[in-house]
Amino acid sequence: MDNRKTAGAPSASTALLREDALLALKGICMGAADVVPGVSGGTMAFILGIYEKLIHAIRSFDAAALRMVLRGDFKGALDHVAWRFLLALGIGILTAIFSLARLLSWLLREHPIFIWSFFFGLIVASVVIVGRRVSAWRPSLFLMFTAGLLGAYWLVGLVPLAPPDAPWYLFMSGAVAICAMILPGISGSFVLVLLGKYQTVLDAVNGRDMMVLGLVALGACVGLAAFSRLLGWLLDRYHDAMVAVLTGLMLGSLRKVWPWKEAAAQVNILPPQWNGEVLGAAFLMMLGFMVVLGLDRLAVRSA
C-alpha cells in the first residue's frame, strides 16, 4: 500500500507542474496582448478559456482572507485564495512583458508612424467589438455613448505633452490601467497611452527601473483590489450603459493614437503626401483591425 502511494505521488506532482506550465504559457499569451495597445488581455483570457477562473481568483483575495491573515491563520488564508493559479499566470504575463518591451520601445522610437498605425487599427476594431456587447442600442445608450466619446476627445486634448513623473501619477496610472486589463475588449496598455505613460513604462521595463515599476505595480495591486469589484458590480447591474460609455471613450480617445501629428504642437494632421510610407501605414491599420477581429472570433468559438 505504501509503495503504491509513493509511486502515485510523483505522477500527481508532475500533473500539477504540467498544469502550472500550461497556465504560464497562457499567461505569456495574455502578457503579449496586454503590452500592445488595443489588444485586451481580458479578451485573450476569454480565448484561452480562463476568464471566469481569473475573475474568481482575483476575487478570492477578499475580507475573509484578510481576517485569516490578521488572526495569524496563514495556512487557511493560502487555502482560501487562488495563489497558485495567479502565480503561474503572473509569471507568464511578466515573461511576455519583459520580452516584448524592448522591441516595442525600439519600434516607437524608429518607426512611430508604422507602429501607431498598427495600434490605431487594433483600437478601431476593439471599438467595434466592444460596441457589439450592447444587447440593444436605445436612445439613452446612444446619449451615454456620445457623452463618453465627447468626454474622451476633450480629455485627451487636455493631457499634457509631458505628463508628470510624480509618484502619485505613476501610482494612479497603474491603478487605472490594471482595471482595463481585466475587461474584455479594453486594453490596459491603451489606457497608459491615454495617460501618456506607455513609453515611460516600456523604458522602465527595459532599464529595470524598479522605482517606476514598483509604483506602477503598487497602483495596479490597489486598483485591482479596490476597483475590480466596483467594475464587476457596475457591469452586472448596468451592463449596456457601461459598455456604451466604454465604447464612446475608446472611440473619442483615438485622437491620441492618430499617427500623423504636427511635431511642435502635437496636433493631428493628414499625411502631407501619399507615398510608400502612407500606404504601409494604411496596410498596418487594416492588419491591426483584422488581428483583433480574428481574436474576437476565436473568443466567441471558445465561449
PDB file of C-alpha atoms in Angstrom:
ATOM      1  CA  MET A   1       0.000   0.000   0.000  1.00  0.00           C
ATOM      2  CA  ASP A   2       2.804   2.427   0.927  1.00  0.00           C
ATOM      3  CA  ASN A   3       4.598   1.621  -2.308  1.00  0.00           C
ATOM      4  CA  ARG A   4       1.506   2.480  -4.337  1.00  0.00           C
ATOM      5  CA  LYS A   5       1.196   5.828  -2.523  1.00  0.00           C
ATOM      6  CA  THR A   6       4.842   6.578  -3.146  1.00  0.00           C
ATOM      7  CA  ALA A   7       4.504   5.675  -6.816  1.00  0.00           C
ATOM      8  CA  GLY A   8       1.375   7.788  -7.233  1.00  0.00           C
ATOM      9  CA  ALA A   9       2.806  10.900  -5.598  1.00  0.00           C
ATOM     10  CA  PRO A  10       5.273  11.814  -8.376  1.00  0.00           C
ATOM     11  CA  SER A  11       2.585  11.460 -11.071  1.00  0.00           C
ATOM     12  CA  ALA A  12       0.246  13.799  -9.176  1.00  0.00           C
ATOM     13  CA  SER A  13       3.116  16.251  -8.699  1.00  0.00           C
ATOM     14  CA  THR A  14       4.017  16.012 -12.382  1.00  0.00           C
ATOM     15  CA  ALA A  15       0.404  16.670 -13.390  1.00  0.00           C
ATOM     16  CA  LEU A  16       0.351  19.736 -11.130  1.00  0.00           C
ATOM     17  CA  LEU A  17       3.586  21.042 -12.631  1.00  0.00           C
ATOM     18  CA  ARG A  18       2.225  20.415 -16.117  1.00  0.00           C
ATOM     19  CA  GLU A  19      -0.890  22.411 -15.229  1.00  0.00           C
ATOM     20  CA  ASP A  20       1.277  25.253 -13.887  1.00  0.00           C
ATOM     21  CA  ALA A  21       3.387  25.233 -17.058  1.00  0.00           C
ATOM     22  CA  LEU A  22       0.247  25.409 -19.207  1.00  0.00           C
ATOM     23  CA  LEU A  23      -1.047  28.325 -17.123  1.00  0.00           C
ATOM     24  CA  ALA A  24       2.305  30.100 -17.507  1.00  0.00           C
ATOM     25  CA  LEU A  25       2.064  29.613 -21.275  1.00  0.00           C
ATOM     26  CA  LYS A  26      -1.428  31.119 -21.245  1.00  0.00           C
ATOM     27  CA  GLY A  27      -0.018  33.960 -19.149  1.00  0.00           C
ATOM     28  CA  ILE A  28       2.580  34.602 -21.861  1.00  0.00           C
ATOM     29  CA  CYS A  29      -0.247  34.954 -24.387  1.00  0.00           C
ATOM     30  CA  MET A  30      -2.080  37.352 -22.060  1.00  0.00           C
ATOM     31  CA  GLY A  31       1.075  39.369 -21.383  1.00  0.00           C
ATOM     32  CA  ALA A  32       1.768  39.682 -25.103  1.00  0.00           C
ATOM     33  CA  ALA A  33      -1.771  41.015 -25.549  1.00  0.00           C
ATOM     34  CA  ASP A  34      -1.538  43.384 -22.580  1.00  0.00           C
ATOM     35  CA  VAL A  35       1.668  45.034 -23.768  1.00  0.00           C
ATOM     36  CA  VAL A  36       0.110  46.065 -27.113  1.00  0.00           C
ATOM     37  CA  PRO A  37      -2.398  48.966 -27.009  1.00  0.00           C
ATOM     38  CA  GLY A  38      -5.727  47.849 -28.437  1.00  0.00           C
ATOM     39  CA  VAL A  39      -5.390  44.144 -27.673  1.00  0.00           C
ATOM     40  CA  SER A  40      -7.007  43.189 -24.386  1.00  0.00           C
ATOM     41  CA  GLY A  41      -5.560  40.637 -22.013  1.00  0.00           C
ATOM     42  CA  GLY A  42      -9.134  40.010 -20.913  1.00  0.00           C
ATOM     43  CA  THR A  43     -10.059  39.038 -24.478  1.00  0.00           C
ATOM     44  CA  MET A  44      -7.083  36.677 -24.604  1.00  0.00           C
ATOM     45  CA  ALA A  45      -8.230  35.117 -21.316  1.00  0.00           C
ATOM     46  CA  PHE A  46     -11.640  34.535 -22.952  1.00  0.00           C
ATOM     47  CA  ILE A  47      -9.973  32.854 -25.937  1.00  0.00           C
ATOM     48  CA  LEU A  48      -7.892  30.625 -23.663  1.00  0.00           C
ATOM     49  CA  GLY A  49     -10.935  29.632 -21.582  1.00  0.00           C
ATOM     50  CA  ILE A  50      -9.695  31.002 -18.238  1.00  0.00           C
ATOM     51  CA  TYR A  51     -11.533  34.336 -17.947  1.00  0.00           C
ATOM     52  CA  GLU A  52     -14.113  33.289 -15.348  1.00  0.00           C
ATOM     53  CA  LYS A  53     -11.485  31.423 -13.343  1.00  0.00           C
ATOM     54  CA  LEU A  54      -9.269  34.520 -13.440  1.00  0.00           C
ATOM     55  CA  ILE A  55     -12.058  36.752 -12.099  1.00  0.00           C
ATOM     56  CA  HIS A  56     -12.845  34.263  -9.317  1.00  0.00           C
ATOM     57  CA  ALA A  57      -9.133  34.027  -8.478  1.00  0.00           C
ATOM     58  CA  ILE A  58      -8.863  37.802  -8.148  1.00  0.00           C
ATOM     59  CA  ARG A  59     -11.998  37.959  -6.003  1.00  0.00           C
ATOM     60  CA  SER A  60     -10.639  35.228  -3.693  1.00  0.00           C
ATOM     61  CA  PHE A  61      -8.469  37.946  -2.114  1.00  0.00           C
ATOM     62  CA  ASP A  62     -11.375  39.178  -0.033  1.00  0.00           C
ATOM     63  CA  ALA A  63     -12.202  40.259   3.509  1.00  0.00           C
ATOM     64  CA  ALA A  64     -12.315  36.635   4.712  1.00  0.00           C
ATOM     65  CA  ALA A  65      -8.711  36.105   3.571  1.00  0.00           C
ATOM     66  CA  LEU A  66      -7.659  39.322   5.285  1.00  0.00           C
ATOM     67  CA  ARG A  67      -9.306  38.243   8.555  1.00  0.00           C
ATOM     68  CA  MET A  68      -7.414  34.930   8.433  1.00  0.00           C
ATOM     69  CA  VAL A  69      -4.128  36.786   7.961  1.00  0.00           C
ATOM     70  CA  LEU A  70      -4.897  39.131  10.881  1.00  0.00           C
ATOM     71  CA  ARG A  71      -5.659  36.086  13.076  1.00  0.00           C
ATOM     72  CA  GLY A  72      -2.357  34.527  12.068  1.00  0.00           C
ATOM     73  CA  ASP A  73      -4.063  31.715  10.153  1.00  0.00           C
ATOM     74  CA  PHE A  74      -1.691  31.912   7.183  1.00  0.00           C
ATOM     75  CA  LYS A  75      -2.347  28.343   6.052  1.00  0.00           C
ATOM     76  CA  GLY A  76      -6.084  28.982   5.986  1.00  0.00           C
ATOM     77  CA  ALA A  77      -5.537  32.187   4.046  1.00  0.00           C
ATOM     78  CA  LEU A  78      -3.371  30.371   1.475  1.00  0.00           C
ATOM     79  CA  ASP A  79      -6.006  27.668   1.114  1.00  0.00           C
ATOM     80  CA  HIS A  80      -8.704  30.328   0.674  1.00  0.00           C
ATOM     81  CA  VAL A  81      -7.020  32.351  -2.101  1.00  0.00           C
ATOM     82  CA  ALA A  82      -6.112  31.079  -5.570  1.00  0.00           C
ATOM     83  CA  TRP A  83      -2.442  31.997  -5.192  1.00  0.00           C
ATOM     84  CA  ARG A  84      -1.050  29.118  -7.261  1.00  0.00           C
ATOM     85  CA  PHE A  85      -3.241  29.942 -10.268  1.00  0.00           C
ATOM     86  CA  LEU A  86      -2.351  33.652 -10.153  1.00  0.00           C
ATOM     87  CA  LEU A  87       1.363  32.967  -9.539  1.00  0.00           C
ATOM     88  CA  ALA A  88       1.706  30.693 -12.591  1.00  0.00           C
ATOM     89  CA  LEU A  89      -0.314  33.091 -14.739  1.00  0.00           C
ATOM     90  CA  GLY A  90       1.620  36.102 -13.422  1.00  0.00           C
ATOM     91  CA  ILE A  91       5.000  34.513 -14.231  1.00  0.00           C
ATOM     92  CA  GLY A  92       3.874  34.032 -17.827  1.00  0.00           C
ATOM     93  CA  ILE A  93       2.497  37.592 -18.097  1.00  0.00           C
ATOM     94  CA  LEU A  94       5.695  39.149 -16.733  1.00  0.00           C
ATOM     95  CA  THR A  95       7.834  36.983 -19.028  1.00  0.00           C
ATOM     96  CA  ALA A  96       5.976  38.285 -22.084  1.00  0.00           C
ATOM     97  CA  ILE A  97       6.076  41.905 -20.917  1.00  0.00           C
ATOM     98  CA  PHE A  98       9.834  41.887 -20.286  1.00  0.00           C
ATOM     99  CA  SER A  99      10.450  40.049 -23.566  1.00  0.00           C
ATOM    100  CA  LEU A 100       8.412  42.346 -25.813  1.00  0.00           C
ATOM    101  CA  ALA A 101       9.013  45.718 -24.159  1.00  0.00           C
ATOM    102  CA  ARG A 102      12.434  46.273 -25.767  1.00  0.00           C
ATOM    103  CA  LEU A 103      11.112  45.545 -29.279  1.00  0.00           C
ATOM    104  CA  LEU A 104       8.105  47.848 -28.877  1.00  0.00           C
ATOM    105  CA  SER A 105      10.234  50.623 -27.391  1.00  0.00           C
ATOM    106  CA  TRP A 106      12.592  50.437 -30.389  1.00  0.00           C
ATOM    107  CA  LEU A 107       9.685  50.461 -32.848  1.00  0.00           C
ATOM    108  CA  LEU A 108       8.140  53.521 -31.200  1.00  0.00           C
ATOM    109  CA  ARG A 109      11.440  55.388 -31.499  1.00  0.00           C
ATOM    110  CA  GLU A 110      12.468  54.287 -35.001  1.00  0.00           C
ATOM    111  CA  HIS A 111       9.127  53.744 -36.794  1.00  0.00           C
ATOM    112  CA  PRO A 112       6.485  55.708 -34.854  1.00  0.00           C
ATOM    113  CA  ILE A 113       4.070  56.196 -37.770  1.00  0.00           C
ATOM    114  CA  PHE A 114       4.015  52.487 -38.594  1.00  0.00           C
ATOM    115  CA  ILE A 115       3.599  51.293 -35.007  1.00  0.00           C
ATOM    116  CA  TRP A 116       0.914  53.902 -34.173  1.00  0.00           C
ATOM    117  CA  SER A 117      -0.922  52.994 -37.379  1.00  0.00           C
ATOM    118  CA  PHE A 118      -0.997  49.352 -36.299  1.00  0.00           C
ATOM    119  CA  PHE A 119      -2.220  50.380 -32.842  1.00  0.00           C
ATOM    120  CA  PHE A 120      -4.875  52.613 -34.450  1.00  0.00           C
ATOM    121  CA  GLY A 121      -6.264  49.654 -36.388  1.00  0.00           C
ATOM    122  CA  LEU A 122      -6.255  47.493 -33.264  1.00  0.00           C
ATOM    123  CA  ILE A 123      -8.225  50.054 -31.297  1.00  0.00           C
ATOM    124  CA  VAL A 124     -10.775  50.765 -34.063  1.00  0.00           C
ATOM    125  CA  ALA A 125     -11.554  47.048 -34.175  1.00  0.00           C
ATOM    126  CA  SER A 126     -11.804  46.973 -30.382  1.00  0.00           C
ATOM    127  CA  VAL A 127     -14.394  49.785 -30.558  1.00  0.00           C
ATOM    128  CA  VAL A 128     -16.487  47.683 -32.961  1.00  0.00           C
ATOM    129  CA  ILE A 129     -16.206  44.571 -30.793  1.00  0.00           C
ATOM    130  CA  VAL A 130     -16.997  46.315 -27.509  1.00  0.00           C
ATOM    131  CA  GLY A 131     -19.974  48.064 -29.136  1.00  0.00           C
ATOM    132  CA  ARG A 132     -21.365  44.676 -30.132  1.00  0.00           C
ATOM    133  CA  ARG A 133     -21.589  43.708 -26.466  1.00  0.00           C
ATOM    134  CA  VAL A 134     -24.571  46.041 -26.035  1.00  0.00           C
ATOM    135  CA  SER A 135     -27.645  43.845 -26.295  1.00  0.00           C
ATOM    136  CA  ALA A 136     -29.871  46.560 -27.829  1.00  0.00           C
ATOM    137  CA  TRP A 137     -28.892  50.146 -28.626  1.00  0.00           C
ATOM    138  CA  ARG A 138     -31.554  52.531 -27.290  1.00  0.00           C
ATOM    139  CA  PRO A 139     -31.633  56.366 -27.443  1.00  0.00           C
ATOM    140  CA  SER A 140     -30.462  56.598 -23.821  1.00  0.00           C
ATOM    141  CA  LEU A 141     -27.486  54.369 -24.608  1.00  0.00           C
ATOM    142  CA  PHE A 142     -26.600  56.482 -27.641  1.00  0.00           C
ATOM    143  CA  LEU A 143     -26.566  59.505 -25.316  1.00  0.00           C
ATOM    144  CA  MET A 144     -24.181  57.739 -22.950  1.00  0.00           C
ATOM    145  CA  PHE A 145     -22.036  56.669 -25.902  1.00  0.00           C
ATOM    146  CA  THR A 146     -21.905  60.276 -27.145  1.00  0.00           C
ATOM    147  CA  ALA A 147     -21.042  61.549 -23.669  1.00  0.00           C
ATOM    148  CA  GLY A 148     -18.179  59.053 -23.420  1.00  0.00           C
ATOM    149  CA  LEU A 149     -16.938  59.968 -26.906  1.00  0.00           C
ATOM    150  CA  LEU A 150     -17.003  63.739 -26.357  1.00  0.00           C
ATOM    151  CA  GLY A 151     -15.589  63.424 -22.854  1.00  0.00           C
ATOM    152  CA  ALA A 152     -12.665  61.299 -24.025  1.00  0.00           C
ATOM    153  CA  TYR A 153     -11.971  63.539 -27.027  1.00  0.00           C
ATOM    154  CA  TRP A 154     -11.901  66.582 -24.747  1.00  0.00           C
ATOM    155  CA  LEU A 155      -9.828  64.912 -22.036  1.00  0.00           C
ATOM    156  CA  VAL A 156      -7.239  63.629 -24.498  1.00  0.00           C
ATOM    157  CA  GLY A 157      -6.768  67.194 -25.677  1.00  0.00           C
ATOM    158  CA  LEU A 158      -6.110  68.269 -22.096  1.00  0.00           C
ATOM    159  CA  VAL A 159      -3.488  65.588 -21.396  1.00  0.00           C
ATOM    160  CA  PRO A 160      -0.171  67.474 -21.137  1.00  0.00           C
ATOM    161  CA  LEU A 161       2.537  66.765 -23.714  1.00  0.00           C
ATOM    162  CA  ALA A 162       4.823  65.662 -20.895  1.00  0.00           C
ATOM    163  CA  PRO A 163       2.659  64.094 -18.146  1.00  0.00           C
ATOM    164  CA  PRO A 164       4.220  64.357 -14.681  1.00  0.00           C
ATOM    165  CA  ASP A 165       6.648  61.700 -13.470  1.00  0.00           C
ATOM    166  CA  ALA A 166       5.444  62.294  -9.915  1.00  0.00           C
ATOM    167  CA  PRO A 167       4.960  59.138  -7.820  1.00  0.00           C
ATOM    168  CA  TRP A 168       1.223  59.787  -7.412  1.00  0.00           C
ATOM    169  CA  TYR A 169       0.720  59.911 -11.208  1.00  0.00           C
ATOM    170  CA  LEU A 170       2.615  56.652 -11.782  1.00  0.00           C
ATOM    171  CA  PHE A 171       0.620  55.029  -8.968  1.00  0.00           C
ATOM    172  CA  MET A 172      -2.657  56.267 -10.451  1.00  0.00           C
ATOM    173  CA  SER A 173      -1.658  55.115 -13.945  1.00  0.00           C
ATOM    174  CA  GLY A 174      -1.074  51.582 -12.690  1.00  0.00           C
ATOM    175  CA  ALA A 175      -4.357  51.565 -10.768  1.00  0.00           C
ATOM    176  CA  VAL A 176      -6.432  52.655 -13.764  1.00  0.00           C
ATOM    177  CA  ALA A 177      -4.608  50.526 -16.356  1.00  0.00           C
ATOM    178  CA  ILE A 178      -4.998  47.269 -14.421  1.00  0.00           C
ATOM    179  CA  CYS A 179      -8.773  47.694 -14.335  1.00  0.00           C
ATOM    180  CA  ALA A 180      -8.842  47.939 -18.120  1.00  0.00           C
ATOM    181  CA  MET A 181      -6.624  44.864 -18.462  1.00  0.00           C
ATOM    182  CA  ILE A 182      -9.223  42.586 -16.886  1.00  0.00           C
ATOM    183  CA  LEU A 183     -12.083  43.849 -19.089  1.00  0.00           C
ATOM    184  CA  PRO A 184     -12.524  42.005 -22.391  1.00  0.00           C
ATOM    185  CA  GLY A 185     -12.065  44.416 -25.281  1.00  0.00           C
ATOM    186  CA  ILE A 186     -10.409  47.190 -23.227  1.00  0.00           C
ATOM    187  CA  SER A 187      -6.623  47.393 -23.333  1.00  0.00           C
ATOM    188  CA  GLY A 188      -4.631  48.415 -20.258  1.00  0.00           C
ATOM    189  CA  SER A 189      -1.745  49.498 -22.483  1.00  0.00           C
ATOM    190  CA  PHE A 190      -4.135  51.794 -24.326  1.00  0.00           C
ATOM    191  CA  VAL A 191      -5.013  53.428 -21.007  1.00  0.00           C
ATOM    192  CA  LEU A 192      -1.286  54.013 -20.425  1.00  0.00           C
ATOM    193  CA  VAL A 193      -1.092  55.592 -23.887  1.00  0.00           C
ATOM    194  CA  LEU A 194      -4.032  57.831 -22.989  1.00  0.00           C
ATOM    195  CA  LEU A 195      -2.336  58.829 -19.716  1.00  0.00           C
ATOM    196  CA  GLY A 196       0.956  59.481 -21.516  1.00  0.00           C
ATOM    197  CA  LYS A 197       2.851  56.783 -19.617  1.00  0.00           C
ATOM    198  CA  TYR A 198       3.106  53.943 -22.137  1.00  0.00           C
ATOM    199  CA  GLN A 199       6.626  54.875 -23.281  1.00  0.00           C
ATOM    200  CA  THR A 200       7.657  55.577 -19.683  1.00  0.00           C
ATOM    201  CA  VAL A 201       6.630  52.123 -18.527  1.00  0.00           C
ATOM    202  CA  LEU A 202       8.277  50.457 -21.544  1.00  0.00           C
ATOM    203  CA  ASP A 203      11.525  52.307 -20.817  1.00  0.00           C
ATOM    204  CA  ALA A 204      11.286  51.358 -17.132  1.00  0.00           C
ATOM    205  CA  VAL A 205      10.884  47.689 -18.079  1.00  0.00           C
ATOM    206  CA  ASN A 206      13.875  47.835 -20.429  1.00  0.00           C
ATOM    207  CA  GLY A 207      16.005  49.825 -17.984  1.00  0.00           C
ATOM    208  CA  ARG A 208      14.924  47.763 -14.947  1.00  0.00           C
ATOM    209  CA  ASP A 209      13.850  50.990 -13.212  1.00  0.00           C
ATOM    210  CA  MET A 210      12.439  49.388 -10.078  1.00  0.00           C
ATOM    211  CA  MET A 211      11.238  52.684  -8.629  1.00  0.00           C
ATOM    212  CA  VAL A 212       8.909  53.380 -11.564  1.00  0.00           C
ATOM    213  CA  LEU A 213       7.887  49.732 -11.920  1.00  0.00           C
ATOM    214  CA  GLY A 214       7.272  49.453  -8.174  1.00  0.00           C
ATOM    215  CA  LEU A 215       4.973  52.488  -8.129  1.00  0.00           C
ATOM    216  CA  VAL A 216       3.020  51.258 -11.159  1.00  0.00           C
ATOM    217  CA  ALA A 217       2.800  47.734  -9.701  1.00  0.00           C
ATOM    218  CA  LEU A 218       1.641  49.074  -6.319  1.00  0.00           C
ATOM    219  CA  GLY A 219      -1.037  51.117  -8.060  1.00  0.00           C
ATOM    220  CA  ALA A 220      -2.048  48.025 -10.036  1.00  0.00           C
ATOM    221  CA  CYS A 221      -2.450  45.975  -6.840  1.00  0.00           C
ATOM    222  CA  VAL A 222      -4.546  48.656  -5.166  1.00  0.00           C
ATOM    223  CA  GLY A 223      -6.603  49.217  -8.313  1.00  0.00           C
ATOM    224  CA  LEU A 224      -7.224  45.516  -8.735  1.00  0.00           C
ATOM    225  CA  ALA A 225      -8.367  45.163  -5.129  1.00  0.00           C
ATOM    226  CA  ALA A 226     -10.428  48.354  -4.987  1.00  0.00           C
ATOM    227  CA  PHE A 227     -11.887  48.770  -8.457  1.00  0.00           C
ATOM    228  CA  SER A 228     -12.297  45.273  -9.861  1.00  0.00           C
ATOM    229  CA  ARG A 229     -15.306  44.614  -7.605  1.00  0.00           C
ATOM    230  CA  LEU A 230     -16.840  48.003  -8.414  1.00  0.00           C
ATOM    231  CA  LEU A 231     -16.389  47.423 -12.144  1.00  0.00           C
ATOM    232  CA  GLY A 232     -17.848  43.950 -11.816  1.00  0.00           C
ATOM    233  CA  TRP A 233     -20.851  45.318  -9.899  1.00  0.00           C
ATOM    234  CA  LEU A 234     -21.443  48.075 -12.460  1.00  0.00           C
ATOM    235  CA  LEU A 235     -21.205  45.628 -15.359  1.00  0.00           C
ATOM    236  CA  ASP A 236     -23.579  43.233 -13.611  1.00  0.00           C
ATOM    237  CA  ARG A 237     -26.152  45.927 -12.771  1.00  0.00           C
ATOM    238  CA  TYR A 238     -25.774  48.350 -15.695  1.00  0.00           C
ATOM    239  CA  HIS A 239     -24.065  46.278 -18.359  1.00  0.00           C
ATOM    240  CA  ASP A 240     -25.309  48.011 -21.513  1.00  0.00           C
ATOM    241  CA  ALA A 241     -24.866  51.507 -20.107  1.00  0.00           C
ATOM    242  CA  MET A 242     -21.298  50.793 -19.001  1.00  0.00           C
ATOM    243  CA  VAL A 243     -20.399  49.213 -22.337  1.00  0.00           C
ATOM    244  CA  ALA A 244     -21.903  52.176 -24.224  1.00  0.00           C
ATOM    245  CA  VAL A 245     -19.769  54.599 -22.211  1.00  0.00           C
ATOM    246  CA  LEU A 246     -16.649  52.455 -22.673  1.00  0.00           C
ATOM    247  CA  THR A 247     -17.260  52.301 -26.427  1.00  0.00           C
ATOM    248  CA  GLY A 248     -17.551  56.066 -26.606  1.00  0.00           C
ATOM    249  CA  LEU A 249     -14.428  56.553 -24.503  1.00  0.00           C
ATOM    250  CA  MET A 250     -12.378  54.318 -26.780  1.00  0.00           C
ATOM    251  CA  LEU A 251     -13.623  55.992 -29.961  1.00  0.00           C
ATOM    252  CA  GLY A 252     -13.014  59.500 -28.619  1.00  0.00           C
ATOM    253  CA  SER A 253      -9.567  58.524 -27.386  1.00  0.00           C
ATOM    254  CA  LEU A 254      -8.425  57.648 -30.921  1.00  0.00           C
ATOM    255  CA  ARG A 255      -7.496  61.321 -31.128  1.00  0.00           C
ATOM    256  CA  LYS A 256      -4.438  60.381 -29.078  1.00  0.00           C
ATOM    257  CA  VAL A 257      -3.363  57.482 -31.313  1.00  0.00           C
ATOM    258  CA  TRP A 258      -3.595  59.106 -34.765  1.00  0.00           C
ATOM    259  CA  PRO A 259      -0.153  58.511 -36.342  1.00  0.00           C
ATOM    260  CA  TRP A 260       0.396  61.855 -38.103  1.00  0.00           C
ATOM    261  CA  LYS A 261       0.916  64.888 -35.894  1.00  0.00           C
ATOM    262  CA  GLU A 262       2.455  68.305 -36.236  1.00  0.00           C
ATOM    263  CA  ALA A 263       5.725  67.854 -34.350  1.00  0.00           C
ATOM    264  CA  ALA A 264       5.709  71.061 -32.322  1.00  0.00           C
ATOM    265  CA  ALA A 265       2.094  71.251 -31.151  1.00  0.00           C
ATOM    266  CA  GLN A 266       1.266  67.525 -31.414  1.00  0.00           C
ATOM    267  CA  VAL A 267      -1.876  68.429 -33.378  1.00  0.00           C
ATOM    268  CA  ASN A 268      -3.359  65.721 -35.617  1.00  0.00           C
ATOM    269  CA  ILE A 269      -2.823  66.326 -39.318  1.00  0.00           C
ATOM    270  CA  LEU A 270      -3.382  64.436 -42.558  1.00  0.00           C
ATOM    271  CA  PRO A 271      -0.351  62.833 -44.235  1.00  0.00           C
ATOM    272  CA  PRO A 272       1.492  65.604 -46.126  1.00  0.00           C
ATOM    273  CA  GLN A 273       1.703  63.439 -49.258  1.00  0.00           C
ATOM    274  CA  TRP A 274       0.685  59.983 -50.440  1.00  0.00           C
ATOM    275  CA  ASN A 275       3.790  57.841 -50.645  1.00  0.00           C
ATOM    276  CA  GLY A 276       5.051  54.392 -49.705  1.00  0.00           C
ATOM    277  CA  GLU A 277       5.058  55.255 -46.007  1.00  0.00           C
ATOM    278  CA  VAL A 278       1.376  56.195 -46.071  1.00  0.00           C
ATOM    279  CA  LEU A 279       0.470  53.018 -47.956  1.00  0.00           C
ATOM    280  CA  GLY A 280       2.449  50.950 -45.446  1.00  0.00           C
ATOM    281  CA  ALA A 281       0.698  52.702 -42.572  1.00  0.00           C
ATOM    282  CA  ALA A 282      -2.714  52.060 -44.145  1.00  0.00           C
ATOM    283  CA  PHE A 283      -1.835  48.386 -44.572  1.00  0.00           C
ATOM    284  CA  LEU A 284      -0.798  48.141 -40.915  1.00  0.00           C
ATOM    285  CA  MET A 285      -4.076  49.766 -39.836  1.00  0.00           C
ATOM    286  CA  MET A 286      -6.001  47.118 -41.752  1.00  0.00           C
ATOM    287  CA  LEU A 287      -3.758  44.375 -40.377  1.00  0.00           C
ATOM    288  CA  GLY A 288      -4.349  45.543 -36.797  1.00  0.00           C
ATOM    289  CA  PHE A 289      -8.093  45.684 -37.443  1.00  0.00           C
ATOM    290  CA  MET A 290      -8.134  42.128 -38.805  1.00  0.00           C
ATOM    291  CA  VAL A 291      -5.986  40.777 -35.938  1.00  0.00           C
ATOM    292  CA  VAL A 292      -8.471  41.937 -33.315  1.00  0.00           C
ATOM    293  CA  LEU A 293     -11.472  40.698 -35.289  1.00  0.00           C
ATOM    294  CA  GLY A 294      -9.769  37.313 -35.625  1.00  0.00           C
ATOM    295  CA  LEU A 295      -9.062  37.145 -31.895  1.00  0.00           C
ATOM    296  CA  ASP A 296     -12.669  38.055 -31.130  1.00  0.00           C
ATOM    297  CA  ARG A 297     -13.932  35.280 -33.426  1.00  0.00           C
ATOM    298  CA  LEU A 298     -11.692  32.807 -31.580  1.00  0.00           C
ATOM    299  CA  ALA A 299     -13.063  34.092 -28.266  1.00  0.00           C
ATOM    300  CA  VAL A 300     -16.657  33.546 -29.441  1.00  0.00           C
ATOM    301  CA  ARG A 301     -15.859  29.997 -30.521  1.00  0.00           C
ATOM    302  CA  SER A 302     -14.142  29.260 -27.190  1.00  0.00           C
ATOM    303  CA  ALA A 303     -17.138  30.615 -25.262  1.00  0.00           C
TER     304      ALA A 303
END
